[in-house]
Coordinates of C-alpha atoms in Angstrom, one line a residue:
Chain J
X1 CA 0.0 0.0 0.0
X2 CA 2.1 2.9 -0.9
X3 CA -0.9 5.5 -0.3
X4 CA 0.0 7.2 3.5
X5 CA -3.3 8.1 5.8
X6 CA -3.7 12.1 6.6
X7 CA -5.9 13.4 8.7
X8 CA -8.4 14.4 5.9
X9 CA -8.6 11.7 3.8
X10 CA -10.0 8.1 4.5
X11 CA -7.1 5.1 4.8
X12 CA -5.9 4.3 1.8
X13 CA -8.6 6.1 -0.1
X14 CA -7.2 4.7 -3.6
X15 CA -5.6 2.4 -2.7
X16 CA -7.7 -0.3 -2.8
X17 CA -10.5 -2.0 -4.2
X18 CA -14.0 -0.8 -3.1
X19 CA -16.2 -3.9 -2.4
X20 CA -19.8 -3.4 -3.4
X21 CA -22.4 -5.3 -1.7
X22 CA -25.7 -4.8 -4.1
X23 CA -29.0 -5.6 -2.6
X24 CA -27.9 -7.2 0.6
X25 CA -30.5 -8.9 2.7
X26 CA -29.8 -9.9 6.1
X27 CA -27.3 -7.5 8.6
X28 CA -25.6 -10.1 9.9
X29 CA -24.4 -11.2 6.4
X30 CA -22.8 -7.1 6.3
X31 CA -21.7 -7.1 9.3
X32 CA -19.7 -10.6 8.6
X33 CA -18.3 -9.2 5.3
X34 CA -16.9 -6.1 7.0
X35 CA -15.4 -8.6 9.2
X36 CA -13.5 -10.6 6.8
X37 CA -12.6 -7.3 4.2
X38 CA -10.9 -6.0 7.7
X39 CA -9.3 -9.2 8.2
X40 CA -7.1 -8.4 5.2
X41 CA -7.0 -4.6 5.3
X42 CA -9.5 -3.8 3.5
X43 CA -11.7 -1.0 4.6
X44 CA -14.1 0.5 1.4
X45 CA -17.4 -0.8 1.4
X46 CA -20.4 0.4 -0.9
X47 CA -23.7 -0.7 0.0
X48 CA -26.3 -0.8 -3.0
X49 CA -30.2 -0.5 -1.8
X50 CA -29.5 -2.7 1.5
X51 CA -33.2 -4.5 1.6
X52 CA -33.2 -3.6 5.5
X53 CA -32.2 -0.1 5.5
X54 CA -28.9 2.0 6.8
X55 CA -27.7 1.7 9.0
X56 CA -28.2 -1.6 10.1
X57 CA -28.0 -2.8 13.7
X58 CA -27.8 -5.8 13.0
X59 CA -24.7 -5.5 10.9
X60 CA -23.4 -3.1 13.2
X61 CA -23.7 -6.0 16.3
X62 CA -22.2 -8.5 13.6
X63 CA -19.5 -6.5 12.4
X64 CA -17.7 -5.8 16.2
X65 CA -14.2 -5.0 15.7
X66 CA -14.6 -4.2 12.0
X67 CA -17.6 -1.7 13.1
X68 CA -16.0 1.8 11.3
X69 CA -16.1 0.1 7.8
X70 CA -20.1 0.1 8.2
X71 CA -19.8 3.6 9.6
X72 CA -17.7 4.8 6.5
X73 CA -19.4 3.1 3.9
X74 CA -20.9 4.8 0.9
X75 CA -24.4 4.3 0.5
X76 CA -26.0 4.4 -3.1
X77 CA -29.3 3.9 -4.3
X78 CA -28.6 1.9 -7.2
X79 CA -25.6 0.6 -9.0
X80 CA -24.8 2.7 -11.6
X81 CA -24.1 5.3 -8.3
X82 CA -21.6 3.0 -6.9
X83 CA -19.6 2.2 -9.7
X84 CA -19.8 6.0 -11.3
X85 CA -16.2 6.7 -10.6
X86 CA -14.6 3.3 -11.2
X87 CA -12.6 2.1 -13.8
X88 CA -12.8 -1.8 -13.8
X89 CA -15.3 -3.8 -12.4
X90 CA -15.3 -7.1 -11.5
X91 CA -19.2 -9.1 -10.4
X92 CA -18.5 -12.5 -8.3
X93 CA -21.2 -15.1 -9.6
X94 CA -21.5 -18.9 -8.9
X95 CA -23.5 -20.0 -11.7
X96 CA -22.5 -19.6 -15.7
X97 CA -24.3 -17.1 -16.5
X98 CA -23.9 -17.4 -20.7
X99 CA -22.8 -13.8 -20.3
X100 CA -19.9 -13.1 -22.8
X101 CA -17.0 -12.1 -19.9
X102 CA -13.9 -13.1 -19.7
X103 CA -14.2 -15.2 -16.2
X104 CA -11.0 -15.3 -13.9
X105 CA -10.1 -17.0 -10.7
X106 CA -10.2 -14.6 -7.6
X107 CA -6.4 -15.1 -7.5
X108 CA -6.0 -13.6 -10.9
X109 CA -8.6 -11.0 -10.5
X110 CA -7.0 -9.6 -7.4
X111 CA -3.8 -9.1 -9.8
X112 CA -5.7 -7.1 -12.1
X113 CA -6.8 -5.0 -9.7
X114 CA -3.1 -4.7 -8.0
X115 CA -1.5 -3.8 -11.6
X116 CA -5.1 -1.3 -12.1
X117 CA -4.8 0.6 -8.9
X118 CA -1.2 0.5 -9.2
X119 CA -1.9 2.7 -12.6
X120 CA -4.6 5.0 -10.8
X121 CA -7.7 2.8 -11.9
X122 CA -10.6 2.5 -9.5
X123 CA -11.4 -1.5 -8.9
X124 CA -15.0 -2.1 -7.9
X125 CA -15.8 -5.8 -6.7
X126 CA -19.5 -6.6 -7.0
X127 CA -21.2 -9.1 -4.4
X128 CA -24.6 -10.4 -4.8
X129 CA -27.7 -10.7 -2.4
X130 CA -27.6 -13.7 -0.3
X131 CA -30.2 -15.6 -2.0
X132 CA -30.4 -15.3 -5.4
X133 CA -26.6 -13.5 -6.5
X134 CA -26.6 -11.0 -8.9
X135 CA -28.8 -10.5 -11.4
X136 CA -27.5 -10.7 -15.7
X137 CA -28.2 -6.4 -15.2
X138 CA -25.6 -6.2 -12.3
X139 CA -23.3 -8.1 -13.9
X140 CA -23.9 -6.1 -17.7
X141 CA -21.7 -3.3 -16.7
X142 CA -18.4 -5.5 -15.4
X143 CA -15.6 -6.1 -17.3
X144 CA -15.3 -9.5 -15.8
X145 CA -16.4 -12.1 -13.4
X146 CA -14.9 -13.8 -10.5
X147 CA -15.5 -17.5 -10.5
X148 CA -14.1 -19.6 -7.6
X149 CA -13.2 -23.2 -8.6
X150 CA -15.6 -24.9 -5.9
X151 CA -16.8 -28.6 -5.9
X152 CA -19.7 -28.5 -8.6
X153 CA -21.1 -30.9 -6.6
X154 CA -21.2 -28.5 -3.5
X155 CA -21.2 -24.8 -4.4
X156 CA -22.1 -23.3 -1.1
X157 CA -19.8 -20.2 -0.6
X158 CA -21.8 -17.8 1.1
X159 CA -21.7 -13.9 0.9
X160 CA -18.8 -13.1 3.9
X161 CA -17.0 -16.3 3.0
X162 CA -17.0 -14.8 -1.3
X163 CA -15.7 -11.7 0.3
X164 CA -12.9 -13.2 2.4
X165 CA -11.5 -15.4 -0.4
X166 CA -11.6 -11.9 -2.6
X167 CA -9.4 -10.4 0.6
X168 CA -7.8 -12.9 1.1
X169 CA -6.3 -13.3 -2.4
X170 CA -5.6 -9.6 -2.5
X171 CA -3.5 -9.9 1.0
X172 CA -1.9 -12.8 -0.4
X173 CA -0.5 -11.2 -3.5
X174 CA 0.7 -7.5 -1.2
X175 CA 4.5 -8.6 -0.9
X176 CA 4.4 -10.7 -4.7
X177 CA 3.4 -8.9 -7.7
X178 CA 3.0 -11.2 -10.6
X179 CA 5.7 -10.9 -13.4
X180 CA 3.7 -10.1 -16.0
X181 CA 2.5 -6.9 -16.9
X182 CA -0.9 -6.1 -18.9
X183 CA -0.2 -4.9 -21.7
X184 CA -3.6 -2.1 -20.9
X185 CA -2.1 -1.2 -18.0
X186 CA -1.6 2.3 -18.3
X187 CA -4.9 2.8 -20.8
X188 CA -7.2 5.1 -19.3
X189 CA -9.9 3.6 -19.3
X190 CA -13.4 4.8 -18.7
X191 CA -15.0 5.2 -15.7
X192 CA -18.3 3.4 -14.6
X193 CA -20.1 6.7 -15.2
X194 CA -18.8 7.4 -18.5
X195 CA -19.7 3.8 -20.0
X196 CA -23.0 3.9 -18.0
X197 CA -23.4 7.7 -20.2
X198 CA -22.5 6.0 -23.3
X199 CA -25.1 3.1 -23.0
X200 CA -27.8 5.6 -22.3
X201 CA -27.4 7.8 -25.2
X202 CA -27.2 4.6 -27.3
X203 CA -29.9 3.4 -25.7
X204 CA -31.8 6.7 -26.2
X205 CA -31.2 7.0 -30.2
X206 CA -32.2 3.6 -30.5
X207 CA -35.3 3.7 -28.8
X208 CA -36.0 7.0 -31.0
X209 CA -35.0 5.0 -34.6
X210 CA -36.8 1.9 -33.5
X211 CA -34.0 -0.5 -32.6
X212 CA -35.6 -2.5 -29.7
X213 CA -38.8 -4.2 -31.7
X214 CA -40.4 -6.4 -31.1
X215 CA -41.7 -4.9 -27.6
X216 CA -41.5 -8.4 -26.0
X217 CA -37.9 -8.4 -26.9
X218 CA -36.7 -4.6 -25.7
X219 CA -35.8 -5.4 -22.2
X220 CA -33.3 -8.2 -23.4
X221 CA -31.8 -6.3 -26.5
X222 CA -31.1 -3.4 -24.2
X223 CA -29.4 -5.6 -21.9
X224 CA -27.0 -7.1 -24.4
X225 CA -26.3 -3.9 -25.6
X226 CA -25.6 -2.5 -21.7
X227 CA -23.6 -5.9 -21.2
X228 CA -21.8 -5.5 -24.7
X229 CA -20.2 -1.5 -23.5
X230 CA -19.8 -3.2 -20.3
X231 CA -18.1 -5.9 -21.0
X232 CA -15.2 -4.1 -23.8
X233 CA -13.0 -2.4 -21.3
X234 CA -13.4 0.8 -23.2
X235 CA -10.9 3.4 -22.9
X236 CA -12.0 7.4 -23.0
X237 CA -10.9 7.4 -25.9
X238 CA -13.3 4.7 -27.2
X239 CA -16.1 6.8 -25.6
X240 CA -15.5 9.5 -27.2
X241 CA -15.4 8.1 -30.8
X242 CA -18.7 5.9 -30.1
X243 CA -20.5 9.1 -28.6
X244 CA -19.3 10.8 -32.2
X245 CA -20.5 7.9 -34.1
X246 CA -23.9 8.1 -33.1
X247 CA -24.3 11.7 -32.7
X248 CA -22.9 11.7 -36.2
X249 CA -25.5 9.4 -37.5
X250 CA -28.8 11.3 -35.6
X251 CA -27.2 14.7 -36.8
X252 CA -26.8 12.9 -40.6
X253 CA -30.5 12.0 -40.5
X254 CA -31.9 15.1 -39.2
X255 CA -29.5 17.1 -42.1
X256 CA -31.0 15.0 -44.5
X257 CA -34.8 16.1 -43.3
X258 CA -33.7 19.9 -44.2
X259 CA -32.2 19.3 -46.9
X260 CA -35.5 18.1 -48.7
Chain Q
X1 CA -8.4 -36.1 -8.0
X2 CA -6.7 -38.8 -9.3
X3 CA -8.7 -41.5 -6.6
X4 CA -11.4 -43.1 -7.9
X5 CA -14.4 -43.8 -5.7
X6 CA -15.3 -47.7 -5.0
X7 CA -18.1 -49.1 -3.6
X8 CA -16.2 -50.3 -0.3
X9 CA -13.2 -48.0 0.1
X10 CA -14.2 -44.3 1.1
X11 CA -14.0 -41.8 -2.1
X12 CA -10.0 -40.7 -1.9
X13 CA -9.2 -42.4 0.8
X14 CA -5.6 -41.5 1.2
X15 CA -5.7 -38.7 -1.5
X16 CA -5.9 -35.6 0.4
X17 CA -5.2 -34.2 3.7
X18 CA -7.8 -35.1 7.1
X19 CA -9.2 -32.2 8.6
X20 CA -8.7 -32.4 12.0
X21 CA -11.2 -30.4 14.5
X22 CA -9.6 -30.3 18.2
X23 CA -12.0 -29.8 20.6
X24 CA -14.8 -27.8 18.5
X25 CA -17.4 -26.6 21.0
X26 CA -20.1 -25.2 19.1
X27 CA -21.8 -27.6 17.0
X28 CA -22.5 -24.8 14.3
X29 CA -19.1 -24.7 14.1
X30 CA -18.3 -27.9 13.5
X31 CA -21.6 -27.6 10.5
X32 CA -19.9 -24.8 9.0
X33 CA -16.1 -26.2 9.1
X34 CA -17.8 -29.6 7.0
X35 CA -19.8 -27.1 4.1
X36 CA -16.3 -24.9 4.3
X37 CA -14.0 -28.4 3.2
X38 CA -16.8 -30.1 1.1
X39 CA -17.2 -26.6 -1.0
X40 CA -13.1 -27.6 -1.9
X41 CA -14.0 -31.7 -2.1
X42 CA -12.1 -32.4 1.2
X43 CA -14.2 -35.2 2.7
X44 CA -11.6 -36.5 5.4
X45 CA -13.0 -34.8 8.9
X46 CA -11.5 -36.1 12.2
X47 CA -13.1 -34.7 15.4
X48 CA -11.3 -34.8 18.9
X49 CA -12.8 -34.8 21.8
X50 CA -16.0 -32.4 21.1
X51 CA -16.9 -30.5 23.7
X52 CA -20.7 -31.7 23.6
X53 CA -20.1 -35.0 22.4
X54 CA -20.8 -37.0 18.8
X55 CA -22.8 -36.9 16.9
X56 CA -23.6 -33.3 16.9
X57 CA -27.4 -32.6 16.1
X58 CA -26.5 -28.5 15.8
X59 CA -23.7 -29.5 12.8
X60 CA -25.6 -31.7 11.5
X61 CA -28.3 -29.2 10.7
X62 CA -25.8 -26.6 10.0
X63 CA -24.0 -29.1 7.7
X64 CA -26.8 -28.9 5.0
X65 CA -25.2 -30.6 2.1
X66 CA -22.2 -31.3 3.4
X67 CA -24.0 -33.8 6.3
X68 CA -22.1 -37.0 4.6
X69 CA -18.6 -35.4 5.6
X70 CA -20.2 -35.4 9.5
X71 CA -21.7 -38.7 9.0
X72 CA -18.1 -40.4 7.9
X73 CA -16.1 -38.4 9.9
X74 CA -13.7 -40.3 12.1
X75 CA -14.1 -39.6 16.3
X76 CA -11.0 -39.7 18.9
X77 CA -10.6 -39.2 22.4
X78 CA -7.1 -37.6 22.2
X79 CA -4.9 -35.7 19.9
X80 CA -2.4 -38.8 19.7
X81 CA -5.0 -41.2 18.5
X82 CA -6.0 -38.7 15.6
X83 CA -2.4 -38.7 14.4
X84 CA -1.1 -41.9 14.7
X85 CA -1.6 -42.7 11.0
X86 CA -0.5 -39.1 10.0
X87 CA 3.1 -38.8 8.7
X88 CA 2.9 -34.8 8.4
X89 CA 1.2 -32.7 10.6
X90 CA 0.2 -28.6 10.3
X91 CA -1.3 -27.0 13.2
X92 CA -3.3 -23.9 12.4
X93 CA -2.6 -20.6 14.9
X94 CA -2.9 -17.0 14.4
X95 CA -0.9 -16.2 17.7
X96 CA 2.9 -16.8 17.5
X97 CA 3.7 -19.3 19.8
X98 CA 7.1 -19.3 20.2
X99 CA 7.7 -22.6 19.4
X100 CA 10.6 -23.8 17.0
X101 CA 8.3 -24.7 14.0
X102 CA 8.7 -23.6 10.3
X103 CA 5.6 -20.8 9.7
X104 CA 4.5 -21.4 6.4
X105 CA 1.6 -19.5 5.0
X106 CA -1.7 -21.9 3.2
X107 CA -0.3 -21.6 0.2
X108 CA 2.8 -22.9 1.2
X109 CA 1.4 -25.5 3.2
X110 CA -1.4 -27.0 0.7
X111 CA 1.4 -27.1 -1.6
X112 CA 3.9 -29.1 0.5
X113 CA 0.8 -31.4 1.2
X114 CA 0.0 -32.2 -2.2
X115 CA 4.0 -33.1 -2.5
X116 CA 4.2 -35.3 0.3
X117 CA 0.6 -37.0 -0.4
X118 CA 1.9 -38.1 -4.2
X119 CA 5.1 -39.5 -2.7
X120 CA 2.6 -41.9 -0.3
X121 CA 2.6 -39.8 2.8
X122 CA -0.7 -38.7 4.9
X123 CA -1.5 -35.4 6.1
X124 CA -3.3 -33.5 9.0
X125 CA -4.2 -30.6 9.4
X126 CA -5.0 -29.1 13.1
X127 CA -7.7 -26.5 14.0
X128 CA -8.2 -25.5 17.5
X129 CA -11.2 -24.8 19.4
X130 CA -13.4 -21.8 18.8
X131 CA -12.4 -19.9 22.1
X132 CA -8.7 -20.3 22.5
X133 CA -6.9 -22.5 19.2
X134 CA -4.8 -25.1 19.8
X135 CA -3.0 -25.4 23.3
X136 CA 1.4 -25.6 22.8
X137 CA 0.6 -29.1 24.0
X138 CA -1.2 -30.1 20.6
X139 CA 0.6 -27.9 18.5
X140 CA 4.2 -29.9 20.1
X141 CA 3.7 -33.0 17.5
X142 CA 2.9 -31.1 14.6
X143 CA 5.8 -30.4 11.9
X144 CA 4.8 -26.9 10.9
X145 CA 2.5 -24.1 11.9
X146 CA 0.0 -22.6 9.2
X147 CA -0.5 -19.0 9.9
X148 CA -2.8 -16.9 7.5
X149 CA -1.6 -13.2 6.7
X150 CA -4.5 -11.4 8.2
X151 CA -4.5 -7.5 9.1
X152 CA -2.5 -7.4 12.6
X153 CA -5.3 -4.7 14.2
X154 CA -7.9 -6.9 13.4
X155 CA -6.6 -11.0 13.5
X156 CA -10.1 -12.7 13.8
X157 CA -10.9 -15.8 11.6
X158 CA -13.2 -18.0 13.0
X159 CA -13.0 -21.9 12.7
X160 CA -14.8 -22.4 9.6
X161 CA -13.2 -19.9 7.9
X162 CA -9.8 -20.8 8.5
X163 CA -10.8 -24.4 7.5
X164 CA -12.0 -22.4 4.3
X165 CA -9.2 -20.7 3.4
X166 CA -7.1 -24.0 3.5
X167 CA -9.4 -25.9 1.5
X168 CA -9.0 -23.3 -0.8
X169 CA -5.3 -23.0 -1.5
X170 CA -5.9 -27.4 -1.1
X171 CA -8.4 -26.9 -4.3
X172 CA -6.4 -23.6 -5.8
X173 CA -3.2 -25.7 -6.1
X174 CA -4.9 -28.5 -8.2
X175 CA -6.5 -26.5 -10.7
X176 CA -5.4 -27.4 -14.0
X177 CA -6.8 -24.1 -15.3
X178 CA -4.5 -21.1 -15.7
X179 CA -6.0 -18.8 -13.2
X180 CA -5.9 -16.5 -16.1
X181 CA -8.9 -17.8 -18.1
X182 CA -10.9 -20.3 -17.1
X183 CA -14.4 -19.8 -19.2
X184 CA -13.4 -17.0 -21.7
X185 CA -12.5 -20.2 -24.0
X186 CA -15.9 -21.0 -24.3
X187 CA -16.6 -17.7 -26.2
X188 CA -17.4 -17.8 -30.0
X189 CA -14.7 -14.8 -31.2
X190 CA -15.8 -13.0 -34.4
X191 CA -13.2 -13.8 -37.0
X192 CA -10.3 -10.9 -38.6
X193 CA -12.8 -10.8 -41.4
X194 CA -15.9 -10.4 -39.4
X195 CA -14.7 -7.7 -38.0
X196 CA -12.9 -6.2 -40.5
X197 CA -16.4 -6.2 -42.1
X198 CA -18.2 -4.9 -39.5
X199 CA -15.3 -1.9 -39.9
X200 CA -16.1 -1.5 -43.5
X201 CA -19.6 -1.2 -42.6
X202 CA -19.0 1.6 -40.4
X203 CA -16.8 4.1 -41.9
X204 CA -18.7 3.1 -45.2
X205 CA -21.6 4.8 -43.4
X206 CA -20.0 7.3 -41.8
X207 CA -18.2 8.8 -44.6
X208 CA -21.8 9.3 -46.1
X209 CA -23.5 10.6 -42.8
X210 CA -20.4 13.1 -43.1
X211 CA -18.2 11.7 -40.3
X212 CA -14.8 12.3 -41.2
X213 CA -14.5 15.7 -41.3
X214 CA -12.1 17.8 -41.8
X215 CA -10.8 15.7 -44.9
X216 CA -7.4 16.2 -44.1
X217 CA -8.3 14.0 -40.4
X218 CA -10.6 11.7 -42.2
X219 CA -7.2 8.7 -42.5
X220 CA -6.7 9.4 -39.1
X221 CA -10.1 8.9 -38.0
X222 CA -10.6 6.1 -40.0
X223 CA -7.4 4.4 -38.3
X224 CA -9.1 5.3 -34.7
X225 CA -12.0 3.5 -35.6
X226 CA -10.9 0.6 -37.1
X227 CA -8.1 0.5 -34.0
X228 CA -11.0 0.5 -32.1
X229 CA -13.1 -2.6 -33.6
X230 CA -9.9 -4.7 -33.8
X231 CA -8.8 -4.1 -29.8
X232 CA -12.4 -5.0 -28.3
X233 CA -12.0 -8.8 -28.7
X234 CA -15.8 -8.9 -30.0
X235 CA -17.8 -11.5 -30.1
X236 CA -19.3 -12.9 -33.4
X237 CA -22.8 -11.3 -31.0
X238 CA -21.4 -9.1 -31.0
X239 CA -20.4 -8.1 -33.8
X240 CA -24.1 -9.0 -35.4
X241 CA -25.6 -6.6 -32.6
X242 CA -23.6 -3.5 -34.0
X243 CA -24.6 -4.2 -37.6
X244 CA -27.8 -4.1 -36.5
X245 CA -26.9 -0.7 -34.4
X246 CA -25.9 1.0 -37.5
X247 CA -28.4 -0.5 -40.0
X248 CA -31.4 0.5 -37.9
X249 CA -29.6 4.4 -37.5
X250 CA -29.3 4.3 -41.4
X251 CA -33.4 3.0 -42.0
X252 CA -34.6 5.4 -39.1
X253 CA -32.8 8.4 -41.0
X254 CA -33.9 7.2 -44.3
X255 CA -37.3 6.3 -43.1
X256 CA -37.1 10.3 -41.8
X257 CA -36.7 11.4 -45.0
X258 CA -39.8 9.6 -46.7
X259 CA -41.7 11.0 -43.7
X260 CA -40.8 14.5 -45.2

């Protein structure tokens, strides 16, 4: 951790990944993943729509020692809040969702998010409710998924004990930074906000030129569009040129009305 | 897992290491440490001297799927009689003790297990009671200590999830997978000429929609956009759903103009 705590800022305010619990149901189940994030340094929760409310006392009774990260964290009302300012995102799911991610151990994902941060990125890690995970529109705006490699027969990881395997793989790898070096290391990529931007306006035009037909079908096409930007690790860069392509294309079609 | 199961040994007998609970109190506990092995495949639980004897109705009903692992595991009255067949023993502690043992991290130590259980050797693995861990006393016969990294303000894995994160590095360390990739395999990648088509299409109707402007940019701009297709690793979806982006732009403007 080479970022220094001041008496302004929060710990290691960049300097580690944010870990976004989206939708979560029971206290307890909080106030057991603050424990094990603590249990390996980490101290930035987001909480997405907690279905009980915030604060929670439960979670605060469960959390004991590890009490301040439920006092600090950042409380959002939906996901596209929580991940407006970060760069990469990764969602943890069980089951194969048929999504097209790239899917990655929680040992190689942590890595990413060493050589990200490292570069000034901003790593959110998505967690599920405790029931049901997260849903295919949770997961549309990751760049990838963490799978663990668990029994198939047996797949029975719960919500703190997802979190403390993310931790823990994140503590493991402090004092050894893998060898190789992504080659995107250094690409600025776009944050959550700006790709979440970028989907809408496409989303927008679309709607406007008829794209999403038949009606039955809309929800899902938009989705696989949402999932598609999501999913393509788009630099600023990229932005930029797809917000010009479209713009292009509805200012091309409104030219051609006046010029009848 | 190179053991095959048979219908009178136990399924990998000798193949892995044995669990081995020392004097677990709560019977939750004990529920909890069997779902944390069986989510890895570890099946081998010994139990020593439980505080509120055996069987445990509490672990059983906390066991959930992973009852089997409670059903076969193996009771002793003492520490010595749950060794006897071990020839390499790790005691699990989060306090230093002091003693003159090798420390070696779960990594280490699942890695070292898998070495000495090819070469015919048979492993333990201690965890202590809930309250306290392991006494010196049961931590004298074993040949190394595990000790997990965890944040020194805030040291406080419980049972099962120090059983967990062993079971992990156990399962971790067999993987055949690269950590890398494990599903993005799977994925149907559109061909170079796929998307080198889906490029064409693009800057074919962007240079009528009047994109590349100024002319002297228009190479330039070109290059961005084709940079861009190439770099995104699409999908042959994908690369279907943004034909279908740009032809329904192109109908909706033309359809604009009929409406005129």
């Amino acid at each position: 951790m080479s970022d220094q705590p001041t008496a302004s800022a929060p710990v290691t305010p960049s300097g580690q990944p944010a870990f976004i619990l989206v939708r979560p149901q029971m206290g307890e189940n909080i106030g057991a993943a603050a424990r094990a994030m603590w249990n390996f340094g980490l101290d930035r929760m987001r909480v997405v729509a907690p279905r009980d409310g915030w604060p929670n006392e439960r979670a605060v009774a469960l959390a004991s020692g590890a009490g301040r990260l439920l006092d600090e964290a950042q409380l959002f009302d939906d996901l596209p809040g929580a991940l407006a300012d970060r760069t990469y995102v990764f969602a943890t799911t069980a089951r194969d969702r048929g999504l097209t991610k790239p899917i990655v151990t929680p040992e190689r994902a942590m890595a990413q998010a060493r050589e990200i941060i490292a570069q000034g990125g901003k790593v959110g890690v998505l967690f599920g409710p405790e029931r049901a995970g997260l849903e295919n529109a949770d997961i549309a705006p990751a760049d990838a998924i963490i799978s663990v490699d668990v029994n198939p027969a047996f797949p029975s990881l719960n919500l703190a004990q997802c979190v403390l395997l993310c931790g823990y793989e994140w503590q493991r790898q402090a004092s050894s930074v893998p060898p190789e070096v992504m080659a995107l290391a250094k690409t600025d990529f776009a944050s959550g906000l700006e790709v979440e931007k970028l989907g809408a306006h496409y989303e927008e035009r679309l709607e406007e030129a008829g794209f999403f037909w038949p009606p039955e079908k809309a929800e899902s096409m938009k989705l696989t569009l949402r999932n598609l930007w999501g999913r393509l690790s788009l630099t600023r860069a990229d932005v930029q040129t797809l917000h010009g392509v479209m713009r292009q294309m509805v200012r091309w079609a409104e030219g051609r009305r006046k010029d009848l």
